[in-house]
Coordinates of C-alpha atoms in Angstrom, one line a residue:
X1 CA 19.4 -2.6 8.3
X2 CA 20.7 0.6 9.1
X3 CA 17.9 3.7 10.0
X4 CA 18.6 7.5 9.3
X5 CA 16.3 9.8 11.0
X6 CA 15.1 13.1 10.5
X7 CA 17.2 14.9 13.0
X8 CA 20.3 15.0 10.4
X9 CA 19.0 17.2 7.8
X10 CA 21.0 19.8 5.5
X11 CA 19.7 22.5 3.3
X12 CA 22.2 22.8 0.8
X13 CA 24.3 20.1 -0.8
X14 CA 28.0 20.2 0.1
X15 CA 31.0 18.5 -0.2
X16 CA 31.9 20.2 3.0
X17 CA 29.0 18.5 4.9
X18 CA 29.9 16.3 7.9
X19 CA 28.9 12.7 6.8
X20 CA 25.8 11.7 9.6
X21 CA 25.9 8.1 8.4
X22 CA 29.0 5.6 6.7
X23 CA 27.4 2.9 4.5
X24 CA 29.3 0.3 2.1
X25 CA 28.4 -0.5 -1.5
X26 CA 25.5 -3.3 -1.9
X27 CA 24.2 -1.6 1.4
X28 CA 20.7 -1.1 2.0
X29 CA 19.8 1.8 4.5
X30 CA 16.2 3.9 5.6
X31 CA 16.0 7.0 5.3
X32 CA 13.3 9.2 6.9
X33 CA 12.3 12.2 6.1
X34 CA 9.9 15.6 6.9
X35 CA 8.0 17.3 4.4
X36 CA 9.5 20.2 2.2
X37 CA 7.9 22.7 4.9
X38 CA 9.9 20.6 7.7
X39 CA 6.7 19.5 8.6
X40 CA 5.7 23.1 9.7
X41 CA 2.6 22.9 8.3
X42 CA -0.5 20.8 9.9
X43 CA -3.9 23.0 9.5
X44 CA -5.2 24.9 7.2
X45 CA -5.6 27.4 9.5
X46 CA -1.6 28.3 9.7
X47 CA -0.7 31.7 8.2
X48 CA 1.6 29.8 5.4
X49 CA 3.7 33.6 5.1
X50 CA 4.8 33.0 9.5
X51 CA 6.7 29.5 8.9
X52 CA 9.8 30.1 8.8
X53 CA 11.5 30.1 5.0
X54 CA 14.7 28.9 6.0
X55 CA 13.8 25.3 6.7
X56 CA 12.5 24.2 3.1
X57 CA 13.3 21.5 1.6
X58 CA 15.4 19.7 4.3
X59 CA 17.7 16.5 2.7
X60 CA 18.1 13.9 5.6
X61 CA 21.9 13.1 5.4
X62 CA 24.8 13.3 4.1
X63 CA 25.8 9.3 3.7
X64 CA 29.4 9.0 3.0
X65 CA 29.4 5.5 0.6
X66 CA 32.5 3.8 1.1
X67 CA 34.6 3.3 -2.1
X68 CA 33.1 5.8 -3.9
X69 CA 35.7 7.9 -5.6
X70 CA 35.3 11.4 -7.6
X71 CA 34.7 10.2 -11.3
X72 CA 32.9 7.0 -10.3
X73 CA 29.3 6.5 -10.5
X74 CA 27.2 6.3 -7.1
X75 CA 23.8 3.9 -7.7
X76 CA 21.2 3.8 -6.3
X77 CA 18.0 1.6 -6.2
X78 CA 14.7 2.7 -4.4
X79 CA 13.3 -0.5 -2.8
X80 CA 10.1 1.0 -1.5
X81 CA 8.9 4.6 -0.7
X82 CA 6.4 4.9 2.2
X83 CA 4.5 8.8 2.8
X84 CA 2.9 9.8 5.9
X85 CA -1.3 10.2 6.1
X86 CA -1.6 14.0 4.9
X87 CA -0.2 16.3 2.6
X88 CA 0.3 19.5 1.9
X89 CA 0.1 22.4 -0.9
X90 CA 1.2 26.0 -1.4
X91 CA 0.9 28.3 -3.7
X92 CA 1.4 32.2 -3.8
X93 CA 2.3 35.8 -5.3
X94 CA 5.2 35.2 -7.4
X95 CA 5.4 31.5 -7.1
X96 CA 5.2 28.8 -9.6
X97 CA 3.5 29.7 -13.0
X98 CA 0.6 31.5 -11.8
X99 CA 2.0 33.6 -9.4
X100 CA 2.0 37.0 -10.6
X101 CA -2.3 36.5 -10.7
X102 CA -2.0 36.0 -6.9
X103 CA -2.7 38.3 -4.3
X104 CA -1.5 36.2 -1.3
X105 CA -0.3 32.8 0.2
X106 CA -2.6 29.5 0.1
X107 CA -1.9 26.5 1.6
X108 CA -4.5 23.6 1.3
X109 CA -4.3 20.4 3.6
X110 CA -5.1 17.0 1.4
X111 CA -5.6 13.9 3.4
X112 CA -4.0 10.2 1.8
X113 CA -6.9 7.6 2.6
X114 CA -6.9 4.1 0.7
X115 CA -4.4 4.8 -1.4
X116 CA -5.5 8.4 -2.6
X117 CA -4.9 12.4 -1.9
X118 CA -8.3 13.8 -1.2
X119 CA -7.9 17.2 -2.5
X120 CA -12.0 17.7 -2.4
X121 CA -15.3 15.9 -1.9
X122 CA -15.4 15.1 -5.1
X123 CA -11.8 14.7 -6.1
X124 CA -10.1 12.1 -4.6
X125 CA -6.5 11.7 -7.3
X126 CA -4.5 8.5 -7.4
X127 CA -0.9 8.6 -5.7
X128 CA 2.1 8.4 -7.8
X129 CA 4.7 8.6 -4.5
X130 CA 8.0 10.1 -5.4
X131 CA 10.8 12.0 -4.2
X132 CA 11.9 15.6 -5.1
X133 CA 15.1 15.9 -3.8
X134 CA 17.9 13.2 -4.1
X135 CA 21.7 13.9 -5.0
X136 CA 25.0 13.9 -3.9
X137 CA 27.8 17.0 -3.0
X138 CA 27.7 19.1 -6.4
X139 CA 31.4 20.2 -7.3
X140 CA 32.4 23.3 -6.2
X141 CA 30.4 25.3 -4.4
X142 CA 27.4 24.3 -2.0
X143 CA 24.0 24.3 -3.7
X144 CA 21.1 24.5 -2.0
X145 CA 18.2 21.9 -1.6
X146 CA 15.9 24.0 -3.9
X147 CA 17.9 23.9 -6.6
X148 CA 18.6 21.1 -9.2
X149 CA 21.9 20.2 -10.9
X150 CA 24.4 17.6 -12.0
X151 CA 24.6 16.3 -9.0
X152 CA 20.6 16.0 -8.7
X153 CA 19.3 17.8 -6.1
X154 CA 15.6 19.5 -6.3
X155 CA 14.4 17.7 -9.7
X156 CA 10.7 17.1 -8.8
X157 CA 11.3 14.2 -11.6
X158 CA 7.8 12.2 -11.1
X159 CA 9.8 8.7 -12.4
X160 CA 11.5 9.3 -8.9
X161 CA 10.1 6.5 -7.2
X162 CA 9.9 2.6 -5.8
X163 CA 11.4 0.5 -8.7
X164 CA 13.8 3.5 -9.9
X165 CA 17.8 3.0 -10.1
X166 CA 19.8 6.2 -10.2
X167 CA 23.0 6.8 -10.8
X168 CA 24.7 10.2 -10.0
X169 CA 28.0 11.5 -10.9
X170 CA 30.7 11.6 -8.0
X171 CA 31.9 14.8 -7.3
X172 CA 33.8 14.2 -3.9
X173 CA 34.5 11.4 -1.8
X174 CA 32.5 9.6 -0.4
X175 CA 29.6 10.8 -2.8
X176 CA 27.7 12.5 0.4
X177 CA 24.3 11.4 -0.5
X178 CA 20.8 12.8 0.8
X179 CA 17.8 12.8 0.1
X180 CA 14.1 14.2 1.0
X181 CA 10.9 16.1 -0.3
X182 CA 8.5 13.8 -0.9
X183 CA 5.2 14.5 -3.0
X184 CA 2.2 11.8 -2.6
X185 CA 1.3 12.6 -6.0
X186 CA 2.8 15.7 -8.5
X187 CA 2.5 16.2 -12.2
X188 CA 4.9 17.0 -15.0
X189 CA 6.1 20.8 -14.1
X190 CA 4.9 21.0 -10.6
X191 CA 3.6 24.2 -11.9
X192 CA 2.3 25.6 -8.5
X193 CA 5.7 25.5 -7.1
X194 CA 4.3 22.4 -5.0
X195 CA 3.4 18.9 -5.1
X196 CA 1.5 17.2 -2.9
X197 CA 4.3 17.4 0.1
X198 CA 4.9 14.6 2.5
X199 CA 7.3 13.2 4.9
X200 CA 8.1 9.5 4.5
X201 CA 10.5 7.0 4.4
X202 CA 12.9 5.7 1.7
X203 CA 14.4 2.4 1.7
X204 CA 17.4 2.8 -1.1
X205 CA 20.7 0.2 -1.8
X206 CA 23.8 1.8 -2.7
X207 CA 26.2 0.7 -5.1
X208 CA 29.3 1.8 -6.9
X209 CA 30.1 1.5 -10.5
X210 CA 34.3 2.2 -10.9
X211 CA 35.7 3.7 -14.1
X212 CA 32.1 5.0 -15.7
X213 CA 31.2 8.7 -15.4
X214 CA 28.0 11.0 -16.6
X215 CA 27.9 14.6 -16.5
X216 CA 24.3 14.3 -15.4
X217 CA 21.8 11.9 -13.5
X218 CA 20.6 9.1 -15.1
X219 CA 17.3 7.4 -14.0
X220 CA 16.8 3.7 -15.1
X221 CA 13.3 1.5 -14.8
X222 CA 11.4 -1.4 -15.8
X223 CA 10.3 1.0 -19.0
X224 CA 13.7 2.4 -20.4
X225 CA 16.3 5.4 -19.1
X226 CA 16.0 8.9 -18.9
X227 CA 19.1 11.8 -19.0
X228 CA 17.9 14.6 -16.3
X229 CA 19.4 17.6 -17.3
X230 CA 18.5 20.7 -15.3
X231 CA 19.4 24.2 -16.8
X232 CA 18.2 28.1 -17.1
X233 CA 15.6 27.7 -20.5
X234 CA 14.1 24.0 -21.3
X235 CA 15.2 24.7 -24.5
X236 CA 18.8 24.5 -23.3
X237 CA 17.8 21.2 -20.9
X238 CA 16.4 19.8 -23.7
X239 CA 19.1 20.2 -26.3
X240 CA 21.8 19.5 -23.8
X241 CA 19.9 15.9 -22.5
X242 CA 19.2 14.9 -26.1
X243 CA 23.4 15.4 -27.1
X244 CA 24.3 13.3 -23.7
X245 CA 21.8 10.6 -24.6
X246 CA 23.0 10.2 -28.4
X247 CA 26.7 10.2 -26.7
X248 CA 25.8 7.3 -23.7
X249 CA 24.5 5.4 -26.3
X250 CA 26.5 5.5 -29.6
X251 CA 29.7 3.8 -28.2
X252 CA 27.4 0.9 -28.2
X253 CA 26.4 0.8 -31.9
X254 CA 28.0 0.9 -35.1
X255 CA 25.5 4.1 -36.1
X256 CA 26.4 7.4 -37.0
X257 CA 25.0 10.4 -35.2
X258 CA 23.0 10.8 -38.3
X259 CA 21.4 7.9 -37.7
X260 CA 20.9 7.7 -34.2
X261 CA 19.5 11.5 -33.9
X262 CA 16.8 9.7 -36.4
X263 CA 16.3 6.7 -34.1
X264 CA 16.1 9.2 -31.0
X265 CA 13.8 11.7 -32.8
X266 CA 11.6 8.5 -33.9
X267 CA 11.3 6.9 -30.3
X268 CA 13.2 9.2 -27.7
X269 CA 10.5 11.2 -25.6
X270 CA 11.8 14.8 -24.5
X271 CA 9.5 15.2 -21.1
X272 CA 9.2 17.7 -18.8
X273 CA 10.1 17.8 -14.8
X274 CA 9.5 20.4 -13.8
X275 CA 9.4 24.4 -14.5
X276 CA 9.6 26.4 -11.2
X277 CA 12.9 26.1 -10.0
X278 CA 15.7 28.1 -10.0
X279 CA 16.8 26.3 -12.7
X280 CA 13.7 23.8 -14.6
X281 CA 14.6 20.0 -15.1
X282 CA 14.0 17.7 -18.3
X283 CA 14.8 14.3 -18.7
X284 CA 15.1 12.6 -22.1
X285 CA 13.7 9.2 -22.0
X286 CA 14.6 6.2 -24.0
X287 CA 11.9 3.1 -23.9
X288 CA 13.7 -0.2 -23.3
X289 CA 12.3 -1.9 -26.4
X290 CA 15.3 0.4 -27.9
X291 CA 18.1 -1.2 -25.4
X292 CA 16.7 -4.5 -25.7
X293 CA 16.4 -4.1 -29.7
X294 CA 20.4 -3.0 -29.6
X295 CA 21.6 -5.3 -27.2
X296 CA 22.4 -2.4 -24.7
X297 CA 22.8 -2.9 -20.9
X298 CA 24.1 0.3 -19.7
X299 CA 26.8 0.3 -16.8
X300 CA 27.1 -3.4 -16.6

């Protein structure tokens, strides 16, 4: 099994990125990776303002998948998620949703011990392990690592995580795939601008599926699917991930959009992301019970 270490990281997502790393569909690859801070920050004693800003939110990659043509869809399935044994948090004047009641940066250190992120004596907060930045090389111009798209990127999406199949839209050859901020634990909206940041190790299989396009990511697990839709207002993400789930789906049926907008509106979940990006992510989330009721296996 093939290993991708830290040392080939990018900061924006590009189809002009040199591939570090050639891997074939039904090929299963490592992938480590540092914290958002590029591991920068180990004590609480660091002056948080002194790292420096240009290495956040490192991607280890790009993997060129061979076979993977523009208009395809690139899969891929997280076999397991590993984070390291300490965390970290920031928060400060005009970050996140609280910023502008903030005077100056804080940073707080959380250890992981038996399987939980000690924030305090007497808080000690079950993991949920995910990652925060996956994609592939947006079309068009670069984009960088902080900012979420079509072609993924920084969607701090907590469903991001061992058991989860994605597929992204292929917008050059070769897909370019990376990955990388890892969060030990992070709630819907990641409202301080920060989860609880890690470095780790993914272990993810790539496929291909030919002749199938999305406009946007689509996250599949044991519970149902989700449309991730990233965009200036979550109004607009919201309306715009609720049009492309009616439209995946309706080819399937013999309903009108009447009566599917009814069936979504009855069992479809609109769910936040996050909401402190350059542009906030939704997903729209359909349980399985609705698939497996319809008869539905998407992309097979």
């Amino acid at each position: 099994m093939k290993t991708l270490p830290t040392k080939d990281v990018i900061y924006s997502f590009s189809s002009l990125n040199p591939p570090v790393m050639r891997a074939k569909a039904g090929e299963t690859v490592v992938i480590e990776t540092y914290d958002c801070f590029k591991n920068q920050i180990q004590s609480a004693d660091q002056e948080v303002a002194a790292i420096d800003w240009n290495e956040i939110n490192p991607a280890t990659g790009p993997i060129f998948i061979e076979g993977a043509d523009i208009g395809d869809l690139l899969k891929v399935t997280i076999d397991d998620l590993e984070i390291g044994n300490q965390g970290v948090m920031v928060t400060g004047p005009e970050l996140g949703v609280m910023g502008h009641r903030m005077e100056a940066m804080a940073s707080k250190i959380i250890p992981i011990q038996n399987g939980k992120a000690i924030f305090s004596d007497k808080l000690h907060l079950p993991l949920n392990p995910m990652i925060g930045v996956i994609g592939v090389a947006p079309e068009g111009k670069p984009v960088s690592c902080g900012t979420p798209g079509p072609h993924g990127g920084n969607m701090d999406t907590k469903l991001i995580t061992k058991g989860a199949t994605l597929y992204f839209p292929v917008f050059a050859e070769g897909a370019l795939f990376a990955l990388g901020d890892f969060h030990a634990a992070m709630g819907d909206g990641e409202v301080s601008v920060s989860g609880i940041e890690v470095p780790g190790r993914a272990t993810v299989t790539f496929d291909v599926i030919k002749g199938t396009h999305s406009k946007f990511p689509i996250l599949q697990n044991a519970d149902g699917f989700a449309i991730l839709v990233s965009a200036m207002t979550l109004d607009e993400a919201v309306k715009i991930a609720v049009e492309e789930t009616i439209d995946l789906l309706l080819p399937h049926t013999n309903m009108t959009v009447s009566e599917m907008t009814m069936l979504m509106s009855a069992a479809g979940e609109a769910q936040i992301s996050q909401v402190v990006d350059p542009l906030v992510t939704v997903r729209f989330f359909v349980p399985q019970h609705v698939l497996d009721s319809l008869n539905i296996q998407l992309f097979n």
